[in-house]
Coordinates of C-alpha atoms in Angstrom, one line a residue:
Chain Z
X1 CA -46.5 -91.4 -40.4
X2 CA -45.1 -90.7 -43.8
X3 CA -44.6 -87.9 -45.8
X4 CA -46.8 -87.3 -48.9
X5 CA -45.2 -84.0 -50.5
X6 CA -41.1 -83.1 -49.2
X7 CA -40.4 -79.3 -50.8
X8 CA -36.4 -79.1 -50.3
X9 CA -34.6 -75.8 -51.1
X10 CA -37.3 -74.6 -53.3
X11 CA -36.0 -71.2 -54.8
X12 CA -38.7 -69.2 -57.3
X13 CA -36.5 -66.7 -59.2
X14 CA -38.3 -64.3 -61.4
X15 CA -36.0 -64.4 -64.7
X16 CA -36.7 -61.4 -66.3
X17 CA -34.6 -59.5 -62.9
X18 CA -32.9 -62.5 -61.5
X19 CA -34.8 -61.3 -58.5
X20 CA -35.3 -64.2 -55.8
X21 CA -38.8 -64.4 -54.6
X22 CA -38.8 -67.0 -52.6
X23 CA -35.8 -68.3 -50.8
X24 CA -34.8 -71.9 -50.1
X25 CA -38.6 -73.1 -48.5
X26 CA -38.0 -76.6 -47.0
X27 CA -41.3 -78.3 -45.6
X28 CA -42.4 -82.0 -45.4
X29 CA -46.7 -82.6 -45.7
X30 CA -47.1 -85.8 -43.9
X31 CA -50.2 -88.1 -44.2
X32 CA -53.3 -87.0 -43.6
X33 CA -52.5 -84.0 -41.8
X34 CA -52.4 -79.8 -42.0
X35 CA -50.2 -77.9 -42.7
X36 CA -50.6 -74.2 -42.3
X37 CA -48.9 -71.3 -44.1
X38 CA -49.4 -67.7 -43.0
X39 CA -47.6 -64.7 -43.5
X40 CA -48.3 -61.2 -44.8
X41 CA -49.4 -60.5 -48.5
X42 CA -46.4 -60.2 -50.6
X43 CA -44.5 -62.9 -48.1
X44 CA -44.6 -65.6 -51.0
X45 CA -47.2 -67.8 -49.8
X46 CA -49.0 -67.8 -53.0
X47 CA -45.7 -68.2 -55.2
X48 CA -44.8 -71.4 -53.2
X49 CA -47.9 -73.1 -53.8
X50 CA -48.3 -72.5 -57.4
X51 CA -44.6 -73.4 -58.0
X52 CA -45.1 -76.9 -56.2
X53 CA -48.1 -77.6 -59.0
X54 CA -45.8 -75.9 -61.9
X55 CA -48.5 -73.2 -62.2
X56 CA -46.2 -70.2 -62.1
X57 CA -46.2 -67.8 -64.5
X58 CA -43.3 -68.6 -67.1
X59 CA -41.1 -66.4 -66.6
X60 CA -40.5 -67.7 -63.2
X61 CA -37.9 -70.2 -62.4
X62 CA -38.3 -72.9 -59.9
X63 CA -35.7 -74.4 -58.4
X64 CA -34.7 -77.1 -56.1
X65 CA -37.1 -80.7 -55.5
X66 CA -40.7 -81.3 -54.9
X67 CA -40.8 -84.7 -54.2
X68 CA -44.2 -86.2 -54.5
X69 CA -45.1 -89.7 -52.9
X70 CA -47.9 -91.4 -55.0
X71 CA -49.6 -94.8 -54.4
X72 CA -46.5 -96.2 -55.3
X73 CA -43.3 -94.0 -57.1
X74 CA -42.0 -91.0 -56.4
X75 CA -41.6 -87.9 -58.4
X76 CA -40.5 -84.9 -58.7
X77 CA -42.4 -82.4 -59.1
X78 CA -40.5 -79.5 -61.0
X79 CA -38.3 -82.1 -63.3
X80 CA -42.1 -83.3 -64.9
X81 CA -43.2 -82.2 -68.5
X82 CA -46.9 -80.6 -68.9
X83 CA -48.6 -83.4 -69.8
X84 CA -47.4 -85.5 -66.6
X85 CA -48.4 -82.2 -64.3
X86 CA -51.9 -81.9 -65.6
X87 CA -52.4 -85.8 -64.5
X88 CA -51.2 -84.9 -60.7
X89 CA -52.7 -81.7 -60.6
X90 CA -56.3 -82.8 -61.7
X91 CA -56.5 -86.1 -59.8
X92 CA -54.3 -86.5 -57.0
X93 CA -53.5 -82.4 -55.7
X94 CA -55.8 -80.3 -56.0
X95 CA -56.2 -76.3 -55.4
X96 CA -58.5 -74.3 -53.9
X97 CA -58.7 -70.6 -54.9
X98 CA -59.7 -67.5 -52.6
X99 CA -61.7 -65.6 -55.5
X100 CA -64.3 -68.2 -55.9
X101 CA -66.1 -66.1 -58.6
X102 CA -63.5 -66.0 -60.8
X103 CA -62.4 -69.4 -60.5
X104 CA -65.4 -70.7 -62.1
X105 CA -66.4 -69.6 -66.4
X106 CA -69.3 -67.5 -65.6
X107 CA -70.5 -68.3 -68.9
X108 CA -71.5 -71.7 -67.5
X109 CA -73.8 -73.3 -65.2
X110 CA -71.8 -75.1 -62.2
X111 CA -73.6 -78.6 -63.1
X112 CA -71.7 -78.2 -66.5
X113 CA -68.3 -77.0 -64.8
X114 CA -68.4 -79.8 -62.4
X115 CA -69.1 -82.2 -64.5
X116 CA -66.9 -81.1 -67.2
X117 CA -63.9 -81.7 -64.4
X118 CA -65.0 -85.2 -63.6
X119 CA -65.7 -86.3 -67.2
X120 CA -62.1 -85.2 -68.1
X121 CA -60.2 -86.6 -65.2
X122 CA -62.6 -89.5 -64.0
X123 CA -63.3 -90.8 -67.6
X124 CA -67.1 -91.1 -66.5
X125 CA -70.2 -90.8 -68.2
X126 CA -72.4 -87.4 -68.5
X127 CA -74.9 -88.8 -66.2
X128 CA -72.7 -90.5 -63.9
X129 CA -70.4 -87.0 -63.4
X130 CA -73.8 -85.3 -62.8
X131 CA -74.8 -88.1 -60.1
X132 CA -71.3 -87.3 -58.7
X133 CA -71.7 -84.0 -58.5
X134 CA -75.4 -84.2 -56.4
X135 CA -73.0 -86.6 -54.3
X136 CA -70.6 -84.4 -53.6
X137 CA -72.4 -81.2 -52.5
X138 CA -74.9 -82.8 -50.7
X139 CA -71.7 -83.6 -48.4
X140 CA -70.8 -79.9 -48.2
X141 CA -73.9 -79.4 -46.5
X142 CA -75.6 -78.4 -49.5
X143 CA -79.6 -79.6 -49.4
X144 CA -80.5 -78.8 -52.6
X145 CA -77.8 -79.5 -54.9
X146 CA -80.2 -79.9 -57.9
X147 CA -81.4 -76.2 -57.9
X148 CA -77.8 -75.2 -57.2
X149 CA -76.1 -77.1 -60.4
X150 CA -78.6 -75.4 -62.2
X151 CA -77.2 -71.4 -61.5
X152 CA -74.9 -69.3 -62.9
X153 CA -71.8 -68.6 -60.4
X154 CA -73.2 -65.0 -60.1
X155 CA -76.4 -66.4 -58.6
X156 CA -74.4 -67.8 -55.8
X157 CA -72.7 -66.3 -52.8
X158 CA -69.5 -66.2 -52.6
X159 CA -69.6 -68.9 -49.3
X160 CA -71.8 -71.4 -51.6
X161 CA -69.3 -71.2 -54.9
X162 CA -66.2 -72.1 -52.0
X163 CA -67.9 -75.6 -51.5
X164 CA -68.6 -76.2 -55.0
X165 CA -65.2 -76.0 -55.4
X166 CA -64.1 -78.0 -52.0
X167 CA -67.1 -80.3 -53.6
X168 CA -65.4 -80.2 -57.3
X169 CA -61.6 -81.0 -55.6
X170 CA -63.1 -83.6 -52.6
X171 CA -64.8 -85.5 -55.6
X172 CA -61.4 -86.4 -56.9
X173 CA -60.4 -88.1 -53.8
X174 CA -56.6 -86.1 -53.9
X175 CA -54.1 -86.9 -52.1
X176 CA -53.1 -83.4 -51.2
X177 CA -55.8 -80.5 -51.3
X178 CA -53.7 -77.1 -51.7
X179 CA -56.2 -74.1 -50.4
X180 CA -54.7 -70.8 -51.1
X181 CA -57.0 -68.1 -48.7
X182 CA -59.9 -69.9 -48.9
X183 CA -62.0 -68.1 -46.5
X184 CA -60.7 -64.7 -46.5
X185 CA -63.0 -62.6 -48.4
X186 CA -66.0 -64.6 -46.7
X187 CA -68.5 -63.6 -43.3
X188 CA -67.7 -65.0 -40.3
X189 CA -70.8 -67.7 -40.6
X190 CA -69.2 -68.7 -44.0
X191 CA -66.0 -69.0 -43.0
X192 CA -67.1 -71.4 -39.9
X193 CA -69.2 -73.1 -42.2
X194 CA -65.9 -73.7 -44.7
X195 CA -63.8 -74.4 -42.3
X196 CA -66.0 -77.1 -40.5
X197 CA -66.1 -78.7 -44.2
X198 CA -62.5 -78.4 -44.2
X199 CA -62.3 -80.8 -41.1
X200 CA -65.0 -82.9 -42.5
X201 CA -63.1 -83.8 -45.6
X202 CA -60.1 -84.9 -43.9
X203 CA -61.7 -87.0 -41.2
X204 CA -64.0 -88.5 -44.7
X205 CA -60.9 -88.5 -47.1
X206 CA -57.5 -88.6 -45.3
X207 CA -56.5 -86.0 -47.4
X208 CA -53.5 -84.0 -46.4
X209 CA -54.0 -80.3 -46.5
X210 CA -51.8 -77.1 -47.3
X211 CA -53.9 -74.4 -46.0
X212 CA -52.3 -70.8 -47.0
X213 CA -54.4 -68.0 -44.8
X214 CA -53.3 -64.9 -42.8
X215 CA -56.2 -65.4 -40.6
X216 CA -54.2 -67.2 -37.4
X217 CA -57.5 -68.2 -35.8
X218 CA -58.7 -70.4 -38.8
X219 CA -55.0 -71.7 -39.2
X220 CA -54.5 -72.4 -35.8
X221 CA -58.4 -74.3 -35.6
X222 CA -56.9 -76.2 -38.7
X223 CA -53.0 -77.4 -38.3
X224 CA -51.3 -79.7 -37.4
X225 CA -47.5 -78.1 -38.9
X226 CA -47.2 -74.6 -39.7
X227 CA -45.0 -72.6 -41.6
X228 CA -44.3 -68.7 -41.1
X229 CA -43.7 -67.1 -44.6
X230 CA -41.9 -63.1 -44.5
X231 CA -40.2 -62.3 -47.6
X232 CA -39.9 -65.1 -49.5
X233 CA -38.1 -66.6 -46.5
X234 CA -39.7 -69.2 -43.9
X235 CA -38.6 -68.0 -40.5
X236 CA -40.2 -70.4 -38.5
X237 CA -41.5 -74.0 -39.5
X238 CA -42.5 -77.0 -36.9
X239 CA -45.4 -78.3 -35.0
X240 CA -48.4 -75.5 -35.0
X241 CA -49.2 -75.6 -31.2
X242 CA -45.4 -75.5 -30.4
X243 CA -45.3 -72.0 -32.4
X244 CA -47.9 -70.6 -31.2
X245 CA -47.4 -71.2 -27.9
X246 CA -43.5 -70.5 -28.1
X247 CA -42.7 -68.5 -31.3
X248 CA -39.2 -68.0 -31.7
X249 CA -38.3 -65.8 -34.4
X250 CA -39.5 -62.1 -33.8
X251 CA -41.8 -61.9 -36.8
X252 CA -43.5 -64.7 -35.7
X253 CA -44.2 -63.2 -32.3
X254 CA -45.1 -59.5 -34.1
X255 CA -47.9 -62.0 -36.1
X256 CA -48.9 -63.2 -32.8
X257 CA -49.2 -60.4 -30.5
X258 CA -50.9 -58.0 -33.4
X259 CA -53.8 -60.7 -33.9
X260 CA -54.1 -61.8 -30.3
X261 CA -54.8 -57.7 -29.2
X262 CA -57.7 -58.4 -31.5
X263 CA -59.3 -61.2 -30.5
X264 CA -58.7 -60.9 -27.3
X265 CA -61.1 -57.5 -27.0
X266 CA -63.5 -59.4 -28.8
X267 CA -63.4 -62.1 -26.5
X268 CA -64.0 -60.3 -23.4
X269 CA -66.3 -58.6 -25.0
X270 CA -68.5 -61.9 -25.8
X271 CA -68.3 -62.9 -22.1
X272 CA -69.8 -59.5 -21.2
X273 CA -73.1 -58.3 -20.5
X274 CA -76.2 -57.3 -18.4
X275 CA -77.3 -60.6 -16.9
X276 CA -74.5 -62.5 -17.2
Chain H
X1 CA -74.8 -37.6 -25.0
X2 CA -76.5 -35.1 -28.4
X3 CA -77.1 -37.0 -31.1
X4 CA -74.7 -35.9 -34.6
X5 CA -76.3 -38.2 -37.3
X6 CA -79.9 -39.2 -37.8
X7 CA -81.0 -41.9 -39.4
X8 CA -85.2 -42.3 -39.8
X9 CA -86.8 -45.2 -41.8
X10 CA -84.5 -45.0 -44.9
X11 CA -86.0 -47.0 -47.7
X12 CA -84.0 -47.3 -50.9
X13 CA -84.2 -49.1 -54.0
X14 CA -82.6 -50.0 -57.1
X15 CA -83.7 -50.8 -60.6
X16 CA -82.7 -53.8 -61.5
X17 CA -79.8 -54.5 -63.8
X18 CA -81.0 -54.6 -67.6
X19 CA -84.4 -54.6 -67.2
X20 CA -85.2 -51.2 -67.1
X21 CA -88.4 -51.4 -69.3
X22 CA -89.9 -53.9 -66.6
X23 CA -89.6 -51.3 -63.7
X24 CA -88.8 -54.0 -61.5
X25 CA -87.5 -52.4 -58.2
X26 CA -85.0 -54.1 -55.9
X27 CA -85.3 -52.8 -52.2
X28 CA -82.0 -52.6 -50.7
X29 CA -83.1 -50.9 -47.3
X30 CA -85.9 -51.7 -45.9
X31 CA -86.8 -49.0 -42.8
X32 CA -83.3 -48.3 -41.3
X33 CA -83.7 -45.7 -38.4
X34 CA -80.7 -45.2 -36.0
X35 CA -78.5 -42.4 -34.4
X36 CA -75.2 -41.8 -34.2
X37 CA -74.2 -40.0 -30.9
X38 CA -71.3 -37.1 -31.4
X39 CA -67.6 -38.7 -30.4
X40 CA -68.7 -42.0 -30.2
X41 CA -67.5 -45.0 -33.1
X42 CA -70.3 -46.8 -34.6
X43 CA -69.7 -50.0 -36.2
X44 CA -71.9 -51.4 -39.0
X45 CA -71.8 -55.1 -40.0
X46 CA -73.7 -56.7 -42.5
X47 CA -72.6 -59.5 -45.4
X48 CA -72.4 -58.2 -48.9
X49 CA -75.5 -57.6 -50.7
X50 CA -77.2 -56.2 -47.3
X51 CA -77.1 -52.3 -48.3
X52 CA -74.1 -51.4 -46.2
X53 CA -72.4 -49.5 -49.2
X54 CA -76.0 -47.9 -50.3
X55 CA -76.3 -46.6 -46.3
X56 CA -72.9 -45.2 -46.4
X57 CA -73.6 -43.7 -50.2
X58 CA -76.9 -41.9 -48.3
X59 CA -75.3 -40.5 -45.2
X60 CA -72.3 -39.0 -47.5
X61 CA -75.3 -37.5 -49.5
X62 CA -74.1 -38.9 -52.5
X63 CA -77.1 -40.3 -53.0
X64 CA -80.8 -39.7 -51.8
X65 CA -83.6 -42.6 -50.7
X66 CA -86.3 -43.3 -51.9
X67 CA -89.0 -40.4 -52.7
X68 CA -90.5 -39.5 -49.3
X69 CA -89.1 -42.5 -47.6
X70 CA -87.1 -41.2 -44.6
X71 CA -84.8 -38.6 -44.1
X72 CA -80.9 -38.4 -42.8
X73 CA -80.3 -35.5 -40.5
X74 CA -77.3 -34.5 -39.5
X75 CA -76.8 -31.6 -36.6
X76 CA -80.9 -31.5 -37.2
X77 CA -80.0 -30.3 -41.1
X78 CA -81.2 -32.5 -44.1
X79 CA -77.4 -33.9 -45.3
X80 CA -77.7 -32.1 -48.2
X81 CA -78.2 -28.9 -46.7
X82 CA -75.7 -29.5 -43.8
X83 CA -72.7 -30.8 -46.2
X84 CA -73.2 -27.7 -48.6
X85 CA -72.9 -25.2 -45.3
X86 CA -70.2 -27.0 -43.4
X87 CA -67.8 -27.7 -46.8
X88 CA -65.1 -30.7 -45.5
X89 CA -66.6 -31.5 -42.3
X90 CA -67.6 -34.8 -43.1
X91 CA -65.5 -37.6 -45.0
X92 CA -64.5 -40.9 -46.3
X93 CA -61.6 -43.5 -46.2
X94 CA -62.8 -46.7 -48.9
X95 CA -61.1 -50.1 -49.3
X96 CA -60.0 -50.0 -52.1
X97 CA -56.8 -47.6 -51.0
X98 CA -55.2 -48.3 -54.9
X99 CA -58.2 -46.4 -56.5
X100 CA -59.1 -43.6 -54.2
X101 CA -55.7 -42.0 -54.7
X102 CA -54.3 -40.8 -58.6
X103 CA -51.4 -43.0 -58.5
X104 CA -49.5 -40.5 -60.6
X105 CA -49.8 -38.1 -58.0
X106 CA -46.7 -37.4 -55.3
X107 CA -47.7 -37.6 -51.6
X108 CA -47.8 -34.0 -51.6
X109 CA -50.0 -33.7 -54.4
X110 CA -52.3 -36.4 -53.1
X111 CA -52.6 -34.1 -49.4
X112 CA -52.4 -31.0 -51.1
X113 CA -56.0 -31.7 -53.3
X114 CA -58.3 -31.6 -50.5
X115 CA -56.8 -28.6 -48.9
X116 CA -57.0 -26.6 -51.9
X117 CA -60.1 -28.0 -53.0
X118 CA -61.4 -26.3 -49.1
X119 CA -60.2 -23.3 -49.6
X120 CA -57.3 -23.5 -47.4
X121 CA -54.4 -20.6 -47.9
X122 CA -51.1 -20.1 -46.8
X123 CA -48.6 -22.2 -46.0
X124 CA -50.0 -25.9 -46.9
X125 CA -46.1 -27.3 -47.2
X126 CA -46.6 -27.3 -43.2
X127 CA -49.6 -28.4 -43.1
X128 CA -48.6 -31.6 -44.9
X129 CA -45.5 -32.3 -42.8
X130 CA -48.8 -32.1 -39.9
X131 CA -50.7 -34.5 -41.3
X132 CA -48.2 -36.7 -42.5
X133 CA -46.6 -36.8 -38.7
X134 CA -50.3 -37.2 -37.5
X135 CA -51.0 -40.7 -39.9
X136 CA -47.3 -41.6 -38.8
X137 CA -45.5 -41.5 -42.2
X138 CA -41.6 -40.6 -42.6
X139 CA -41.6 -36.6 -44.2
X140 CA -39.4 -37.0 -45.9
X141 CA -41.6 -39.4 -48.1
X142 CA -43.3 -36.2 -49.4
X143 CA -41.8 -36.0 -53.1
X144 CA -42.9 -40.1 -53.6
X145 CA -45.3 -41.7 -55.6
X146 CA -48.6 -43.1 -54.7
X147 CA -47.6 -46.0 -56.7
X148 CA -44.0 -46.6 -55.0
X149 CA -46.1 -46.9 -51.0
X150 CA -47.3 -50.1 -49.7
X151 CA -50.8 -50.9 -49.0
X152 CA -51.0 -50.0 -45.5
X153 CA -48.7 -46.8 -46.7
X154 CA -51.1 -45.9 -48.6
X155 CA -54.5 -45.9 -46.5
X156 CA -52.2 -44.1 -44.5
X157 CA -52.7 -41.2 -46.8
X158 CA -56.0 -41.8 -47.4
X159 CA -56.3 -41.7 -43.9
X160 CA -54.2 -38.2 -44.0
X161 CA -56.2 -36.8 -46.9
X162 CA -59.7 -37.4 -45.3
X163 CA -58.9 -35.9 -41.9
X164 CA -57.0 -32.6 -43.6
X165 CA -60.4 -30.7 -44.0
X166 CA -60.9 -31.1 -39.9
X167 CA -63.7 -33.6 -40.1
X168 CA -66.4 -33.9 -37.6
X169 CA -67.8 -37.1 -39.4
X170 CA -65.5 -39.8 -40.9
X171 CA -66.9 -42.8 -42.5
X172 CA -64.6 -45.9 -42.8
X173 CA -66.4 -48.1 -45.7
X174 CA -64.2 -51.2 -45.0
X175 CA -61.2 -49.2 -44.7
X176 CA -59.0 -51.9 -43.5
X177 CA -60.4 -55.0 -45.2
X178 CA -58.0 -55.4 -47.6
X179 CA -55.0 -54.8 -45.4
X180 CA -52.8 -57.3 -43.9
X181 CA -53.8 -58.6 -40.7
X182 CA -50.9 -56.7 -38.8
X183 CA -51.0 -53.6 -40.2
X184 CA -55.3 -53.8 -39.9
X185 CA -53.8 -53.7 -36.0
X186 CA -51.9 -50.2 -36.6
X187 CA -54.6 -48.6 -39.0
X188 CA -56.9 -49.3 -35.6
X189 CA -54.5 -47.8 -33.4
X190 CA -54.6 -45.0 -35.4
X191 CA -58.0 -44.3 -36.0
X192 CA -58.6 -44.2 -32.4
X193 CA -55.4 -42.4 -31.5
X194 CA -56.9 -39.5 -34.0
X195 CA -60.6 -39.7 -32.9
X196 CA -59.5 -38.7 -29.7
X197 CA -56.9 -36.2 -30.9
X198 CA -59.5 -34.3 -33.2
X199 CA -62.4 -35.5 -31.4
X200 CA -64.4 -36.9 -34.4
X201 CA -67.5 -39.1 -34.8
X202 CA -66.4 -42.8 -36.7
X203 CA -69.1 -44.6 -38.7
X204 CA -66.9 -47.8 -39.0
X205 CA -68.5 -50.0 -42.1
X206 CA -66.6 -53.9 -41.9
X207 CA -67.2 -57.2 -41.8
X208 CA -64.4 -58.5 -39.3
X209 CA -66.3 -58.8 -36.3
X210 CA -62.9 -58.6 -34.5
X211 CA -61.7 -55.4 -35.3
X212 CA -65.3 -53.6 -35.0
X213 CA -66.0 -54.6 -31.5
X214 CA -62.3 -53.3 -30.6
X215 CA -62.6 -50.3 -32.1
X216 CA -66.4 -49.2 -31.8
X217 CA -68.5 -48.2 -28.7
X218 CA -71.9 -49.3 -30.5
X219 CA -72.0 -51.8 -33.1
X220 CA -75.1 -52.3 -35.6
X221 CA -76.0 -55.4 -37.3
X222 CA -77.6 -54.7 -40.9
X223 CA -79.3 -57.6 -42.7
X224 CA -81.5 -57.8 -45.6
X225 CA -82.0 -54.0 -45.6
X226 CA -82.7 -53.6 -41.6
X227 CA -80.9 -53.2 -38.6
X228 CA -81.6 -56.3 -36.7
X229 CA -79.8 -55.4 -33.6
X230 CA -77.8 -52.7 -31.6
X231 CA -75.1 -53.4 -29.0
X232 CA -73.4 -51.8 -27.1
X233 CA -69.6 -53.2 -27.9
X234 CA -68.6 -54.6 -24.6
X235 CA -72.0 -56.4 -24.1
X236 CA -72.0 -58.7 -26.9
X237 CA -73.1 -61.6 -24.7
X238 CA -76.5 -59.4 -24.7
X239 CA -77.1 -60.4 -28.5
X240 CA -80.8 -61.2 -28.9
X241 CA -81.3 -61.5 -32.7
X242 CA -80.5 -65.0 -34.4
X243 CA -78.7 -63.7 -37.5
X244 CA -76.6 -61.9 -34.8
X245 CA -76.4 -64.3 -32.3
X246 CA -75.0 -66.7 -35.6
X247 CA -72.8 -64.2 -36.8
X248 CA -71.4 -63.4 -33.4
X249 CA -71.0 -67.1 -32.4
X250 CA -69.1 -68.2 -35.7
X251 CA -66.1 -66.1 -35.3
X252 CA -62.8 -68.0 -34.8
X253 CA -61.1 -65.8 -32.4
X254 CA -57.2 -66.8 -32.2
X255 CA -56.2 -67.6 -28.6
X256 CA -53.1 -69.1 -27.1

C-alpha cells in the first residue's frame, strides 16, 4: 500500500541553545494503517508530532522533509507558509490532545466549538455544522448528543470531552488523525471505550493513525508499525508485532520487560479465584 | 490478623462551589466502612469525582466527616487523638512529586525538614545518607536541587521524606500516576522492598488497575461515595459488583 506521510531526517533543534531535541526521526505512515509511538516522557514523542504539523513553538527549528501525499500532489510539510498549514492541519490531519479539558474554550458550549470548526473548515451552514455534529457523536457512542452539545466542557468527564474531539477530528474525514496520549489520564472503562472508537474510525474512515502513548497495551491493541522514541533518538522502528515479540535494541526490551511484570500479575490474578 | 485503621460509615459532604447562600450540600461519601489490617497494602480504586482524595484527606485527619456521621479509628484512637500522641507515625507520598517538595530546597534540606520538624537530634547528616541509600539515590546527590532531579528522582525523595519519621501508616494518593511507565515499575519495587524492611501498613490510592493488584493484598473499589466491592488481590476472578466487574474487564493488559 502507499505511504500517506514519509518523515525523513527530521531534526527539531531548539535555537535559543542549539540544543538537538530530536535527532534524525525517519518513519513512513502508510494507508490506512497505525502507527504507534511510545517512549518515556521527555523522549520527544510530543516534539515530533507537533513539528510534522508546524505547531512547534518558534524558537524551534525543524529540519529535514515531511512529505505529505494528498489526493493528488505532494508536499512538504516544513517548506509550507502558515496559511498553506492551517488548510492541512484543519481538514486533512488532524490532532488529538491528551488534556481534553483544556483543549476545548471553556467559555463555550461544545455545540458552539464544534460547530465553529466545521463552519470554518467545511464552509457549511449553522444548522448544517450543528446536524453534523449530532452525526458525528452519535457515532462515538454518544446517545444523547443533543443534551451533550448543550454543556460546558467542565460538565463533562474527561472520557466524554476525548470523543467530542475524536467526533470534532472524524467529522473532517482526515487523511491522517495524529493522537498525542489520548487515553492516558482516563479509567480503564474510558480508555477501552476510546480505544474501541479508535478502531471504529479507521475501519468507517480509512484514516491512517499516529497514535503517541506510553501505555504498550493500548499501542500494541492498536498498531500496525511502531516506533520506539529515547532521547530524541528512535532506537527501534518496524512492524509492531515483530518488536514486540523480538525487540532488538536494549531500551526497547527494558520498555518491554518493565510493563510485562505488570500485567502479567494482573493477569494471573484475573484467572484466579474461589470457584474457578 | 489486628486490625490498624478503622473506617465506620463515613459520610462527607461539600458545599457546593459558589452557592453558598443556597446551602446546597454535595455528598461525596456516602457510608464508607472498612478496615485496614496492620502490614498488609490496601489498594483503593475509584475514577475521579468518587471521594478517593476526600477518604484519604479524612484518614490523614486533615479533615473531619460529616457531624456525627462515622468515625476513623486508628489503633482504637479517634485519628485525631492518635496522630497528636504518636507525632510522625503516619504519612503521605502525593502525585503531584513537583509541588510536595520546595523546589529551592537541596536534597538535604528537603530530608532534613521532617526530621527536625519530629524532634529528631544528633547526627541527622547520617541519617540522610540512610534514607537516601534506603529510596536508592546516589549520596553524593545530597547538595542538589529539587529542581535539577527527574520525576521519578524526585518521588524518590518524597518517598525518603515520608518514611524518615518511622511510619507505621503510609498513604500513597496516586503516588506513581504521573510517572513514566518504567520507572512506575521501580517506585513499586520499592515500596514493597520498604514495607517489608520497616514493616509498614500501605493505603495505596490509584487508578491503574495494573499496578494496584501487583502491589496490594486487598484492593477496594470506591464508586459514587461507597465501597462497592472488596477483593482479595489474587482473586480478582471473584469480582461480583458490575461497576467492578466493568472496570476489571476493560483493562488492556500488554502481553507477548
Amino acid at each position: 500500500m502507499s505511504n500517506i506521510l514519509e518523515v525523513d531526517n527530521l531534526t527539531v533543534t531548539d535555537m535559543r541553545d542549539q540544543d538537538e531535541i530530536v535527532h534524525h526521526i525517519s518513519f513512513e505512515l502508510k494507508k490506512n494503517s497505525c502507527l504507534g509511538i511510545v517512549g518515556e516522557s521527555g523522549s520527544g514523542k510530543s516534539i515530533t508530532a507537533k513539528a510534522i504539523l508546524g505547531l512547534t513553538n518558534p524558537w524551534l527549528k525543524s529540519e529535514g522533509t515531511v512529505k505529505y501525499f494528498g489526493k493528488n500532489h505532494c508536499t512538504d510539510m516544513l517548506k509550507l507558509d502558515t496559511n498553506s498549514l492551517r488548510v492541512i492541519r484543519g481538514q486533512h490531519i488532524c490532532m488529538i490532545l491528551q488534556d481534553s479539558m483544556s483543549a476545548f474554550d471553556p467559555l463555550e458550549p461544545i455545540e458552539k466549538q464544534m460547530g465553529e470548526t466545521f463552519m470554518e473548515n467545511l464552509k457549511v451552514s449553522k444548522i448544517q455544522a450543528r446536524n453534523m455534529a449530532v452525526e458525528y457523536l452519535k457515532l462515538m457512542n454518544i446517545n444523547d448528543a443533543d443534551q451533550v452539545m448543550k454543556k460546558y466542557p467542565h460538565q463533562l468527564s474527561g472520557g466524554m470531552l476525548q470523543r467530542c474531539m475524536i467526533a470534532t477530528a472524524l467529522a473532517m474525514k482526515p487523511d491522517i488523525i495524529i493522537a498525542d496520549e489520548p487515553t492516558t489520564a482516563l479509567d480503564s472503562i474510558n480508555q477501552r471505550e476510546v480505544v474501541g472508537e479508535f478502531q471504529r474510525l479507521r475501519e468507517l474512515t480509512g484514516t491512517a493513525l499516529i497514535f503517541i502513548s506510553h501505555d504498550l497495551g493500548v499501542v500494541q491493541h492498536l498498531s500496525d508499525q511502531l516506533l520506539v522514541m529515547k532521547d530524541g533518538e528512535g532506537v527501534e522502528y518496524g512492524d509492531a508485532k515483530t518488536i514486540f515479540s523480538n525487540p532488538q535494541h536494549e531500551y526497547t526490551r527494558h520498555l518491554i520487560a518493565t510493563r510485562l511484570k505488570m500485567s502479567q500479575s494482573f493477569r494471573k490474578a484475573m484467572k484466579s479465584g474461589i470457584g474457578r | 490478623m489486628k486490625n490498624l485503621v478503622e473506617v465506620k460509615n463515613i459520610h462527607k459532604s461539600y458545599l457546593k462551589v459558589g452557592m453558598n447562600f443556597s446551602g446546597t450540600r454535595i455528598q461525596v461519601l456516602n457510608g464508607v466502612t472498612f478496615d485496614i489490617e496492620e502490614g498488609l497494602c490496601v489498594g483503593l480504586i475509584g475514577e475521579s469525582g468518587s471521594g478517593k482524595s476526600a477518604l484519604s484527606r479524612l484518614i490523614l485527619g486533615l479533615d473531619k466527616p460529616d457531624k456525627g456521621q462515622g468515625t476513623i479509628h486508628i489503633q482504637g484512637q479517634p485519628v485525631r487523638q492518635w496522630i497528636k500522641k504518636n507525632p510522625g507515625k503516619i504519612s503521605v507520598v502525593f502525585q503531584d512529586f513537583a509541588s510536595s517538595v520546595n523546589p529551592m530546597y537541596t536534597i538535604r534540606e528537603a530530608i532534613s525538614e521532617p526530621l527536625r520538624a519530629s524532634g529528631q537530634r544528633g547526627n541527622i547528616d547520617a541519617k540522610i545518607d540512610e534514607l537516601l541509600q534506603k529510596v536508592g539515590l546516589f549520596l553524593d546527590a545530597k547538595d542538589r536541587y529539587i529542581h535539577e532531579l527527574s520525576g521519578g528522582q524526585i518521588q524518590r525523595i518524597c518517598i525518603a521524606r515520608a518514611i524518615s519519621t518511622n511510619p507505621k501508616f503510609l498513604v500513597l494518593d496516586e503516588a506513581i500516576s504521573s510517572l513514566d511507565v518504567s520507572v512506575q515499575t521501580q517506585i513499586l519495587d520499592l515500596l514493597q522492598q520498604l514495607q517489608v524492611e520497616m514493616k509498614m501498613t500501605y493505603l495505596f490510592i490509584a487508578h491503574d488497575l495494573q499496578a494496584v493488584s501487583h502491589l496490594c493484598n486487598k484492593i477496594l473499589f470506591l464508586y459514587k461515595g461507597e465501597i462497592v466491592e472488596e477483593l482479595h488481590s489474587g482473586q480478582l476472578a471473584n469480582v461480583q459488583n458490575h461497576y467492578a466487574k466493568k472496570l476489571l474487564g476493560s483493562v488492556i493488559p500488554f502481553e507477548i
